[in-house]
Short mmCIF file of C-alpha atoms in Angstrom, two decimals:
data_model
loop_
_atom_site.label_atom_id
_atom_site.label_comp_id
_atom_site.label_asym_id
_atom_site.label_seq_id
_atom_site.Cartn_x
_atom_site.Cartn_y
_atom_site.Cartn_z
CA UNK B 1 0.00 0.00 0.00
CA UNK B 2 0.84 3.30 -0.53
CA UNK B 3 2.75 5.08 1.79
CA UNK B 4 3.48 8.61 2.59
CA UNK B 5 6.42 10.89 1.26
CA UNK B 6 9.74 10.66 2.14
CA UNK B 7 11.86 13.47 3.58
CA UNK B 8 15.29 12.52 6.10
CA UNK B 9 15.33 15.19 9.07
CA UNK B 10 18.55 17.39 7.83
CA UNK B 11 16.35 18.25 4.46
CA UNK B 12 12.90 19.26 6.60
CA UNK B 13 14.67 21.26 8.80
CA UNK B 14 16.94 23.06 6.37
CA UNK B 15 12.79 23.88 4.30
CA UNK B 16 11.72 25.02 8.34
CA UNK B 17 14.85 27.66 8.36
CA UNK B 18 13.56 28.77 4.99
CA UNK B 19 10.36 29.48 6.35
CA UNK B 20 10.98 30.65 9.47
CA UNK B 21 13.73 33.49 7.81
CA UNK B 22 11.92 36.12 7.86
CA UNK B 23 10.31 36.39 11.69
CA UNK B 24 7.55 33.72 11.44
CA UNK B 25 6.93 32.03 14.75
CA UNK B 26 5.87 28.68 13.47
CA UNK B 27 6.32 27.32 10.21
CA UNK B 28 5.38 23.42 9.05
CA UNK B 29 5.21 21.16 6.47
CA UNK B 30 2.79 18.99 5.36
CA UNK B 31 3.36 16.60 2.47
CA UNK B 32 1.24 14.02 1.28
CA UNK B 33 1.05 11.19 -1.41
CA UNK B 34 -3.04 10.64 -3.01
CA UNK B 35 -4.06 7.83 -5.17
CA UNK B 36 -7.45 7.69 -5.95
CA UNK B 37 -9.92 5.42 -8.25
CA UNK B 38 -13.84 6.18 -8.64
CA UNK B 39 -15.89 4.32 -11.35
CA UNK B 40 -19.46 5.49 -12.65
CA UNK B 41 -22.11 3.00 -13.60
CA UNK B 42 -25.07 4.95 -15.29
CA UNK B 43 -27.83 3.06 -16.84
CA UNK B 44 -26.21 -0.31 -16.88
CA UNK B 45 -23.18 0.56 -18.23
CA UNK B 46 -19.52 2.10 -17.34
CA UNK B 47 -19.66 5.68 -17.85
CA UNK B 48 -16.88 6.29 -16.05
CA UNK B 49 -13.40 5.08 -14.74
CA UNK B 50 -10.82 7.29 -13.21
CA UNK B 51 -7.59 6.72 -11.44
CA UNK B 52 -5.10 9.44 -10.55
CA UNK B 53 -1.86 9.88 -8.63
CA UNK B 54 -1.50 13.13 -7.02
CA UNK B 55 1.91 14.30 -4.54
CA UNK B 56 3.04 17.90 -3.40
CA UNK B 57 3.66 19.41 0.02
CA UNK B 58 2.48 22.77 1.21
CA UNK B 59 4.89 25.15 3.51
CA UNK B 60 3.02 26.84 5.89
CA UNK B 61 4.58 29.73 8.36
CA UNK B 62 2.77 32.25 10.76
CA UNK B 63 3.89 34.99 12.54
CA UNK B 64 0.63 36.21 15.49
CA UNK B 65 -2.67 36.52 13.13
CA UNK B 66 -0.71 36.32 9.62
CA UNK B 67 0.33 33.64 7.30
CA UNK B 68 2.32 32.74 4.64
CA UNK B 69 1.29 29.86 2.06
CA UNK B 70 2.96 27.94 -0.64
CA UNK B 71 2.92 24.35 -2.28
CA UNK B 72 4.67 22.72 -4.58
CA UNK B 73 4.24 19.07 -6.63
CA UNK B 74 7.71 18.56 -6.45
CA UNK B 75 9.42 17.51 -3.16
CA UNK B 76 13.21 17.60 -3.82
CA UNK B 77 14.93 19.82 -0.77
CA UNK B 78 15.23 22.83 -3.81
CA UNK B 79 11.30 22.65 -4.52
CA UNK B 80 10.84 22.72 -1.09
CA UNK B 81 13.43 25.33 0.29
CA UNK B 82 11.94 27.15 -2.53
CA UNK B 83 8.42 26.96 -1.11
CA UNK B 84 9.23 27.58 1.86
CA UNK B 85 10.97 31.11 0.86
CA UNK B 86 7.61 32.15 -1.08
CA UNK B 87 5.69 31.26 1.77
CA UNK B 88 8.37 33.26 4.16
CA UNK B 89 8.23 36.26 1.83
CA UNK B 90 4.43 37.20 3.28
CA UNK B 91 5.58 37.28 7.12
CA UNK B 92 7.47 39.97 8.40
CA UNK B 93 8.67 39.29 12.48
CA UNK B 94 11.85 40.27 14.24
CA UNK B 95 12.50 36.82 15.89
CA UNK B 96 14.57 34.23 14.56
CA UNK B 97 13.16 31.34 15.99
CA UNK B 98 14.59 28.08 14.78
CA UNK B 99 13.67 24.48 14.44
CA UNK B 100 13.60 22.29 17.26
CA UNK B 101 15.22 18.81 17.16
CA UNK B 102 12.62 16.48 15.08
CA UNK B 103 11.10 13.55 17.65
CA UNK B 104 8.41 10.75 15.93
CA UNK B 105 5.14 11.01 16.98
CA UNK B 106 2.42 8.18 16.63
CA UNK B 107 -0.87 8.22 16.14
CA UNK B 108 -2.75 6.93 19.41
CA UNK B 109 -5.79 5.89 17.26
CA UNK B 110 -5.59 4.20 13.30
CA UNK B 111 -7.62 2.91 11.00
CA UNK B 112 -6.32 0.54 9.17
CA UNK B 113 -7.92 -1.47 6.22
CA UNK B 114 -8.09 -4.83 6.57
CA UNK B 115 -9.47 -5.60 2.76
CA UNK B 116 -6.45 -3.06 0.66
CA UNK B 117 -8.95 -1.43 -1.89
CA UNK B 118 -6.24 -2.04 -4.77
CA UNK B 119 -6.79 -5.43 -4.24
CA UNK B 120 -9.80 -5.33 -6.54
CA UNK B 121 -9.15 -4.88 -10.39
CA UNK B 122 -11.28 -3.11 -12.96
CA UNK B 123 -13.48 -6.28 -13.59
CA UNK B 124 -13.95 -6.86 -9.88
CA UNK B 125 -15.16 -3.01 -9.32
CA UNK B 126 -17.39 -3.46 -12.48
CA UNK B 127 -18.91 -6.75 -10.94
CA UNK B 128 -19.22 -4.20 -7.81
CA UNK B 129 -21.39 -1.86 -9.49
CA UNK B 130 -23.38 -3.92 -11.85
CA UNK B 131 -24.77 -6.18 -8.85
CA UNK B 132 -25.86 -3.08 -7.17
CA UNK B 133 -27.65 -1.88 -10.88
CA UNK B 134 -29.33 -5.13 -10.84
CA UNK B 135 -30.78 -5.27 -7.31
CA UNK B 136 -31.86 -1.91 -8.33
CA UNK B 137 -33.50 -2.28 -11.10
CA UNK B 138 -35.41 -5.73 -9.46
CA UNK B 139 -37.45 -3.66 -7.08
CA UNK B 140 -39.68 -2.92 -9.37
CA UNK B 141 -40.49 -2.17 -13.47
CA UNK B 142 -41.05 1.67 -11.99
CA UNK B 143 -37.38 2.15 -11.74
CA UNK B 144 -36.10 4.20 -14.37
CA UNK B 145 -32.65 5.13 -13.93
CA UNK B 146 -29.96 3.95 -11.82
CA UNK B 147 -26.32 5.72 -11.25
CA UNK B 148 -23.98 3.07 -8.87
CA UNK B 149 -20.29 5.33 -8.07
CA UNK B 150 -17.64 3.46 -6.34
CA UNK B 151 -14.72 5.50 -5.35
CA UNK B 152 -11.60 4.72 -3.01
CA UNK B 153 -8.29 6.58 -2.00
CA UNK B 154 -5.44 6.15 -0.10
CA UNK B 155 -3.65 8.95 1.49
CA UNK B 156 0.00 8.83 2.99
CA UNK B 157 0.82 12.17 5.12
CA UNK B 158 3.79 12.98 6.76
CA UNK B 159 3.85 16.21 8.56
CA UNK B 160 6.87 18.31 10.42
CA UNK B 161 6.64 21.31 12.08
CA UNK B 162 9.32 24.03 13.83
CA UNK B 163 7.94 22.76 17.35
CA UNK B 164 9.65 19.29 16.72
CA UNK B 165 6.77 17.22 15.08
CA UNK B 166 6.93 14.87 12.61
CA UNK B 167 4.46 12.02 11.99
CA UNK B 168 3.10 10.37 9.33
CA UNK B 169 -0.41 8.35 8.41
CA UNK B 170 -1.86 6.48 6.37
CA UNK B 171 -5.36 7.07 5.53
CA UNK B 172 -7.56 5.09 3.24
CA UNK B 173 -11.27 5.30 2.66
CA UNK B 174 -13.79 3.41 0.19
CA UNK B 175 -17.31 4.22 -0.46
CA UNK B 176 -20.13 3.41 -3.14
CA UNK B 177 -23.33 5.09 -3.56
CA UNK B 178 -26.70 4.71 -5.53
CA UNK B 179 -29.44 6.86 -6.78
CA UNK B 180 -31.84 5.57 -8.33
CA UNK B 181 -35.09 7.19 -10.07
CA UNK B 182 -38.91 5.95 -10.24
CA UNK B 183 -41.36 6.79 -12.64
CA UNK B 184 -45.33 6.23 -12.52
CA UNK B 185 -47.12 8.51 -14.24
CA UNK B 186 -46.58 12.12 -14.21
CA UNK B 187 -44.23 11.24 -10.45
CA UNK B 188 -41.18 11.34 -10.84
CA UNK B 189 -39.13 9.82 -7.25
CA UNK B 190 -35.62 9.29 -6.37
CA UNK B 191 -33.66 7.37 -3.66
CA UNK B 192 -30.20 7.64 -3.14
CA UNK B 193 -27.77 5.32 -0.75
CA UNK B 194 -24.37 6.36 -0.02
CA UNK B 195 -22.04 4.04 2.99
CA UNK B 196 -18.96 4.79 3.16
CA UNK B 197 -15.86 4.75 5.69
CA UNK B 198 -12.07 4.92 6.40
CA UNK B 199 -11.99 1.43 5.76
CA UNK B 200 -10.85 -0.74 2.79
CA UNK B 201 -13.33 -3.56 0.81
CA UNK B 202 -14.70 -4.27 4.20
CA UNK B 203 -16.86 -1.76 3.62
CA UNK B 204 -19.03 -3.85 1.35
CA UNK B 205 -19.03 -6.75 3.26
CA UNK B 206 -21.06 -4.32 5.72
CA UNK B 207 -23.11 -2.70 3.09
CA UNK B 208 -23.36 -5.67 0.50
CA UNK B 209 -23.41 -4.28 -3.17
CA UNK B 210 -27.30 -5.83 -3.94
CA UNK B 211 -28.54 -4.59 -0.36
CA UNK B 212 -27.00 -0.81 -0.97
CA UNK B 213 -29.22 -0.57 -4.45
CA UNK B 214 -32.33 -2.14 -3.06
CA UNK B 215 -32.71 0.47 -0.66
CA UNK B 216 -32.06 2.92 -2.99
CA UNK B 217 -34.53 1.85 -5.21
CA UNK B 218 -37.23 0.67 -2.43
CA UNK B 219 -36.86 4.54 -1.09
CA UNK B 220 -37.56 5.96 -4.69
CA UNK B 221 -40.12 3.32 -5.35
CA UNK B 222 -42.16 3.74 -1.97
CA UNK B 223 -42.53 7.85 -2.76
CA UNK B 224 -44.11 7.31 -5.74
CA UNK B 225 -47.18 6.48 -3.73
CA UNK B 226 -46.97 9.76 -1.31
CA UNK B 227 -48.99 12.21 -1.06
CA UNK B 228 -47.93 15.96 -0.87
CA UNK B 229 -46.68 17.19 2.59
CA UNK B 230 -49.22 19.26 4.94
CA UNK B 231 -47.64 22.97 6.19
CA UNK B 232 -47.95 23.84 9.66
CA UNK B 233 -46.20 22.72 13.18
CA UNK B 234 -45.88 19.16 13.76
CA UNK B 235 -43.97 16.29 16.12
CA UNK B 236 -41.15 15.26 14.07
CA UNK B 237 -39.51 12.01 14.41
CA UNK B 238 -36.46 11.60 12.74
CA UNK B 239 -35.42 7.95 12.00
CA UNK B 240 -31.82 7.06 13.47
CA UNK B 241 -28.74 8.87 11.18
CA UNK B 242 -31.28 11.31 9.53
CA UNK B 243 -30.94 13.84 12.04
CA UNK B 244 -27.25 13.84 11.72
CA UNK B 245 -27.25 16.84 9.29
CA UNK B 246 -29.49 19.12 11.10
CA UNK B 247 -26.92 18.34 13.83
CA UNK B 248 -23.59 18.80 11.36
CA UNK B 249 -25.00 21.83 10.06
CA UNK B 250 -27.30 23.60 11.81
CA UNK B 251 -24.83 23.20 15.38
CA UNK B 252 -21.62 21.77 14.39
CA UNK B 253 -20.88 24.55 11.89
CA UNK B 254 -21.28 27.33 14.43
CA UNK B 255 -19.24 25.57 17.25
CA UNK B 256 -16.06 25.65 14.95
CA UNK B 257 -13.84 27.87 16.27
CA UNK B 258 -13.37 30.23 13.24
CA UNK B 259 -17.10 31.13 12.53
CA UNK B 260 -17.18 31.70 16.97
CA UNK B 261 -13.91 33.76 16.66
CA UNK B 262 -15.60 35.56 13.35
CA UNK B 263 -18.32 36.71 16.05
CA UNK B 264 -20.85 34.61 12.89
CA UNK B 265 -22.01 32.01 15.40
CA UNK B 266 -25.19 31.79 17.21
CA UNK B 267 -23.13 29.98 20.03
CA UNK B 268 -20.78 32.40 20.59
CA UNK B 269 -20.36 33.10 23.58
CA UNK B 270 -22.85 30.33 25.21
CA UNK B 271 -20.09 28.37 27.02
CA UNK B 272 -21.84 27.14 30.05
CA UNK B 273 -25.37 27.92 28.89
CA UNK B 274 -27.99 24.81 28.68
CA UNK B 275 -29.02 25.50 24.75
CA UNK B 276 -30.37 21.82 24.20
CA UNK B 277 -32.84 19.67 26.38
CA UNK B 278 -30.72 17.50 29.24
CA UNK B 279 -30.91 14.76 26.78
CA UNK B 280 -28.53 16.12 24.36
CA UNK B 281 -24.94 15.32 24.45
CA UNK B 282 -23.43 15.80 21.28
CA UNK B 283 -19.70 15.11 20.22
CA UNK B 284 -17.69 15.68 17.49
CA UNK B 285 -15.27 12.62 17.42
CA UNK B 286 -12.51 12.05 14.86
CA UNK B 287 -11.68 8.37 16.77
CA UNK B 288 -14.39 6.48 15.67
CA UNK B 289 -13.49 3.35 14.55
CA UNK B 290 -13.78 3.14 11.16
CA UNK B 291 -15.79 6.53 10.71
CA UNK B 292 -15.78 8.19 7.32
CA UNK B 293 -14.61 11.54 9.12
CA UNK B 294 -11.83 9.62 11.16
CA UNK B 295 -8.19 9.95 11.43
CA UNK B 296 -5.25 9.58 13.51
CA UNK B 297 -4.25 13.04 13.47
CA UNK B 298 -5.68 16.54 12.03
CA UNK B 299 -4.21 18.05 9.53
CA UNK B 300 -1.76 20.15 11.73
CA UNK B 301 -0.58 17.02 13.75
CA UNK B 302 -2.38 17.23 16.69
CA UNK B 303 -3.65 13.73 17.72
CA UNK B 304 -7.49 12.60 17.08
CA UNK B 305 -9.96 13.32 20.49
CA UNK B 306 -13.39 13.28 21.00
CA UNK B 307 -14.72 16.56 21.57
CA UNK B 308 -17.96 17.23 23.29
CA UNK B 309 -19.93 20.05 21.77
CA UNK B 310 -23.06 19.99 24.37
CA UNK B 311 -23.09 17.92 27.61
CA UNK B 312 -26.71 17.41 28.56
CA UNK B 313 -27.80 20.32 26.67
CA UNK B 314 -25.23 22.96 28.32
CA UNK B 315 -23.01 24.26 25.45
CA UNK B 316 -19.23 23.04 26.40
CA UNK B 317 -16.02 23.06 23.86
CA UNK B 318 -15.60 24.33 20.27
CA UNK B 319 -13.52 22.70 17.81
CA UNK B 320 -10.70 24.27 17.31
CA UNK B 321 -7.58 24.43 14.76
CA UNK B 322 -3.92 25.46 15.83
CA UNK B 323 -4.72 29.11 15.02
CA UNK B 324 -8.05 29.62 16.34
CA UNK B 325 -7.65 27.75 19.54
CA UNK B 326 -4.48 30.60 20.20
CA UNK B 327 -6.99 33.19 19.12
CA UNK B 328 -9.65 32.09 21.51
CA UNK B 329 -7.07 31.18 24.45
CA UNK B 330 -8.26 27.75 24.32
CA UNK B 331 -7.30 24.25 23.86
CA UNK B 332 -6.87 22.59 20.49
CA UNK B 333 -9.08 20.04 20.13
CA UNK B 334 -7.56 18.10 16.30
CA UNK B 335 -9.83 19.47 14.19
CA UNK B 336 -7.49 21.21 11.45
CA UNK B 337 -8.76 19.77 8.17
CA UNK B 338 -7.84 20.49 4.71
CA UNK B 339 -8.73 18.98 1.45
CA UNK B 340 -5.26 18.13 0.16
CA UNK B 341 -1.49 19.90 1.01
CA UNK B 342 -2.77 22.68 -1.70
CA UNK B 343 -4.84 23.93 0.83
CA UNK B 344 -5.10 25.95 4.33
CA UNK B 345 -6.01 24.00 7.46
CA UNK B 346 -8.85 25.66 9.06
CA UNK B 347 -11.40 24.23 11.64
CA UNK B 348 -13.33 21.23 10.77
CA UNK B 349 -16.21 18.33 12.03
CA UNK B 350 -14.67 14.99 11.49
CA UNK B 351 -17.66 12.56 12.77
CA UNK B 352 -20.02 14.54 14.49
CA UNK B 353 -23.25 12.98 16.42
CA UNK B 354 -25.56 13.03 18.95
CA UNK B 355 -25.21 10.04 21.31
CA UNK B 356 -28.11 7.09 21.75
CA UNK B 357 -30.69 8.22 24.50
CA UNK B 358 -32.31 4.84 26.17
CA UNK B 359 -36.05 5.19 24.46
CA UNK B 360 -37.77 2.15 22.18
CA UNK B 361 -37.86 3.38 18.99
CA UNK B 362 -41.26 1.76 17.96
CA UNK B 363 -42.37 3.48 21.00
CA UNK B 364 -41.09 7.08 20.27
CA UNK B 365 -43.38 6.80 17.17
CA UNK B 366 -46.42 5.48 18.96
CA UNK B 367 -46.13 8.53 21.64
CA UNK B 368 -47.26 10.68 18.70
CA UNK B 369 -50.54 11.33 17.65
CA UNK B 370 -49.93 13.14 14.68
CA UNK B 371 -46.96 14.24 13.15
CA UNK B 372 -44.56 13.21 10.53
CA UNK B 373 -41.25 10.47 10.34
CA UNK B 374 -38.43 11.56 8.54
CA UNK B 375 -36.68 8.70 7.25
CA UNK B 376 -34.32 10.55 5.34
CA UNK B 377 -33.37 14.28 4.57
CA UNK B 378 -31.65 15.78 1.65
CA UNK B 379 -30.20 18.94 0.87
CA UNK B 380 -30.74 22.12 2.31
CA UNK B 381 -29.58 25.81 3.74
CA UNK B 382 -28.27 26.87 7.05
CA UNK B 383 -26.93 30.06 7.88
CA UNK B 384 -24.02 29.34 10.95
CA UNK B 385 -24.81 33.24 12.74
CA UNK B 386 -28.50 32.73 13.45
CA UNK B 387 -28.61 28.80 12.99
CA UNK B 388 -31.21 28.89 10.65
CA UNK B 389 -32.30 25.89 8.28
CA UNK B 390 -34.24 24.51 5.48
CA UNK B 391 -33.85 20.73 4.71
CA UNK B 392 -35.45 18.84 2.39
CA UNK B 393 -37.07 15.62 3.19
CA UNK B 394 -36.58 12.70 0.81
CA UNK B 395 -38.25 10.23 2.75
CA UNK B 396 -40.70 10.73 5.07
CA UNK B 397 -44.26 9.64 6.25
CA UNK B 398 -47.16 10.81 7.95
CA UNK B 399 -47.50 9.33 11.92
CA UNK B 400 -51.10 9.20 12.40
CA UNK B 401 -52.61 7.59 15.53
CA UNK B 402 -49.28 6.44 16.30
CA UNK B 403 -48.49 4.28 13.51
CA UNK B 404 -46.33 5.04 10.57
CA UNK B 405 -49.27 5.67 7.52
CA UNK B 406 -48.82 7.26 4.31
CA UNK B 407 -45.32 8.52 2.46
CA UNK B 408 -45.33 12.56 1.82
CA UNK B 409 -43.52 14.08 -0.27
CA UNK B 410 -42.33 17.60 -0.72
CA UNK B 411 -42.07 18.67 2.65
CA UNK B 412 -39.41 20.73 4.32
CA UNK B 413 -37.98 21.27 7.66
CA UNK B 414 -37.50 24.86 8.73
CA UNK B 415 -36.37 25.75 12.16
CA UNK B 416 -33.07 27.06 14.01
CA UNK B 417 -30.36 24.46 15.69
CA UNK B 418 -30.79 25.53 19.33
CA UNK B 419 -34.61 25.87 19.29
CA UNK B 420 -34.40 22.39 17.79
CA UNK B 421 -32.08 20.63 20.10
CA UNK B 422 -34.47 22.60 23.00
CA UNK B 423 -36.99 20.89 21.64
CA UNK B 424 -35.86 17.38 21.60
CA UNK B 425 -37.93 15.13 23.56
CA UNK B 426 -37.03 11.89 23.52
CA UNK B 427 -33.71 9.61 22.10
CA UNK B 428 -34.01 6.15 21.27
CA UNK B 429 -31.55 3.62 21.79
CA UNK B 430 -30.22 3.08 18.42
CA UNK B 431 -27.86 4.68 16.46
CA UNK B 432 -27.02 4.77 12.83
CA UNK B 433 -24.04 7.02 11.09
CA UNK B 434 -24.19 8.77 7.81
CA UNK B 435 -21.72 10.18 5.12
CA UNK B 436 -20.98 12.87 3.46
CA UNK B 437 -18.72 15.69 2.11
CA UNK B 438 -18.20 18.63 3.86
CA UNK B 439 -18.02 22.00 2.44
CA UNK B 440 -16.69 25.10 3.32
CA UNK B 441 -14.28 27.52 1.82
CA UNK B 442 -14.25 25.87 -1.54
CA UNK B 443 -12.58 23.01 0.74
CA UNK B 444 -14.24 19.36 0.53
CA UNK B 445 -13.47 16.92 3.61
CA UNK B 446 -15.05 13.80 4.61
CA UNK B 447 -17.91 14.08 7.54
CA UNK B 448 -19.75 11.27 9.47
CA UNK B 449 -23.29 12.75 10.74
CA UNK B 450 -25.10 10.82 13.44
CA UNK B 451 -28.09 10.50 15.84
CA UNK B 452 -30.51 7.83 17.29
CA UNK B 453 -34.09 7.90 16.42
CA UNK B 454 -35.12 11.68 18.11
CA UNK B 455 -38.42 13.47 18.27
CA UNK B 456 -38.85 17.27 18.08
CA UNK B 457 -41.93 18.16 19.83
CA UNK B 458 -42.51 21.22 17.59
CA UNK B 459 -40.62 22.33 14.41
CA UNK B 460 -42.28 23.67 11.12
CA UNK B 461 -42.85 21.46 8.44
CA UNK B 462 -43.24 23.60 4.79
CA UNK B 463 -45.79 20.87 2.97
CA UNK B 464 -46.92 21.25 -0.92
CA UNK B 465 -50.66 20.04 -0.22
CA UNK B 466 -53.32 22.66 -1.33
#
């Protein structure tokens, strides 16, 4: 497998005195080697199949609130030095501050693959994506269209800083996804499927190819028979993993440390105060075995941790990256992400959840009389200074009596992340995880999103029906 770049100690710290020349107080590199493969299966046949090799190191220095920032694709000790100097050239400081002896760190936490993704060839990954067309497709002669995407890359990083630092990690992470779309009629439906982890070909012996598009295609193919969504305020039960992206973006987003130190966050300045109901205790946790957001260490080498966002409802730590956590006076918590060494740290989620209360499920749902079950949410808006959100809901049901009746379609949650997590009545005992790709900055970086089966006493539901 893959591992990351190489660079002996004399050549790293000769690039850290380039850096560090003209006054910065901290200078680092971080180098990394990416291979990636995704393959596209659209309508029963390969659309697409991509592999790529990508390498460069970026040269980062800072002197108090400034920084300098340069990459290169080549890592000879002239690229680098070279780097380092255009990166130097933006900081201006009258210490000289040099590199401290180098000393190995190790990860506390890894997660290895135990199936190495290259171990599957081009006909294997086909096979891969055609069984999951085919279970697709056999749901039922309504389904239309089906798009299977497998993708998989491994990542070596090694990363040195001034303060002495340098570690390496290996990082690999496989996932496959399927919409499908449903026709009867003048309804058009779609379901879409997506697991995915820092794990190798495990992954689908977890999430078999044939199971991952059925559901896609049983979620498109039960909406063709719903009916459109009543407006108004409702109970909401969200179905275990659904609520993880209310919780990612309508919280997690305005407890990282950057949008709280850009005074943009509706938590700012809520240490201490009980925001959610005494169920909630959410995390953000980067050591999650396995987890799609997980890692060993952040991007600026500090080690993995679980951070907890919200202990029984009373707002606790932000996350924090090497620069904001000085900014803010507080600790760092590993949550310096950035999409590849062309790129800026900043603060990031990694896997971030709400943990399992000790309610039945079943029994959550019968507690309501009338409201609605959202099995599944899609995209929406959130804005991180007021909390704000829209989400769409691509699965969800009426509860009537109840019991689970009949699918809707077209609705919407709109609310704000504290009055929702206020508002959260009851957490069942389960506890699913779901995937997906962060954005912010123009920088994309694997998330996990999680919650238990929750219910919302009252949030506002926007419905199409007349």
């Amino acid at each position: 497998m893959m591992g990351p770049p190489e660079l002996d100690d004399g050549d790293a710290r000769a690039v850290l005195s380039a850096a560090l020349a003209t006054g910065g107080e901290f200078a680092e590199i971080y180098a990394e080697n990416r291979v990636g493969r995704s393959l596209q299966f659209d309508d029963g046949k390969v659309e697409d199949l991509t592999s790529g090799f990508d390498r460069g190191a970026g040269i980062r220095v800072v002197q108090g609130r400034r920084t300098g920032y340069a990459y290169t694709n080549l890592l000879t000790r002239e690229a680098l030095v070279e780097a380092a100097a255009v990166a130097a050239a933006g900081i201006t400081g009258s210490g000289r501050v040099q590199p401290a002896d180098l000393r190995v760190v190790a990860p506390a936490v890894t997660h290895p693959a135990a199936k190495d993704p290259r171990s599957a060839d081009r006909p294997d990954l086909v096979d891969i994506v055609a069984g999951a067309d085919e279970a697709a497709r056999g749901v039922d002669g309504a389904v239309r269209q089906v798009t299977v995407s497998y993708a998989d890359a491994l990542q070596g990083i090694l990363l040195v800083n001034s303060e002495g630092h340098r570690s390496t990690e290996n990082r690999v992470r496989t996932r496959l996804v399927v919409q499908a779309v449903a026709v009867r009629d003048d309804v058009i439906q779609m379901g879409f499927e997506g697991p995915g982890g820092s794990v190798g070909l495990e992954l689908l012996d977890a999430h078999p190819p044939d199971q991952v598009g059925r559901r896609a295609a049983e979620q498109a193919v039960t909406m063709l028979d719903s009916i459109p969504a009543p407006s108004g305020e409702f109970s909401v039960v969200l179905a275990a993993g659904s609520g993880g992206v209310i919780f990612h973006e309508a919280c997690g987003h305005g407890m990282e440390a950057d949008i709280v130190a850009k005074e943009a966050s509706v938590y700012r300045g809520r240490q201490g105060e009980r925001i959610g109901t005494p169920l909630v205790t959410g995390v953000d946790d980067a050591t999650v075995p396995g987890g799609w957001g997980s890692v060993g260490f952040d991007d600026e080498g500090t080690p993995a941790q679980r951070t907890v966002l919200f202990s029984e409802g009373v707002c606790t730590d932000y996350m924090t990256d090497r620069l904001r956590a000085a900014e803010l006076g507080i600790p760092r918590t590993g949550n310096g992400r950035r999409q590849s060494y062309a790129h800026l740290p900043m603060a990031r989620m990694t896997n971030t959840f709400i943990l399992p209360g000790t309610d039945d499920p079943d029994g959550i749902v019968a507690g309501v009389d009338r409201g609605i079950f959202c099995k599944a949410l899609g995209g929406g808006q959130v804005d991180p200074a007021s909390g704000d959100f829209v989400f769409g809901m691509t699965e969800a049901y009426l509860i009537e009596g109840g019991r689970i009746t009949r699918p809707i379609r077209g609705a919407n949650l709109v609310g704000d992340g504290p009055t929702a997590i206020s508002r959260i009545e009851a957490l069942g005992n389960d506890f699913e995880m779901r995937q997906g790709v962060c954005g912010k900055e123009g920088q994309g970086v694997p998330a996990g999103l999680g919650t238990p089966t929750l219910l919302i006493s009252r949030i506002t539901v926007g419905g199409t029906e007349a």
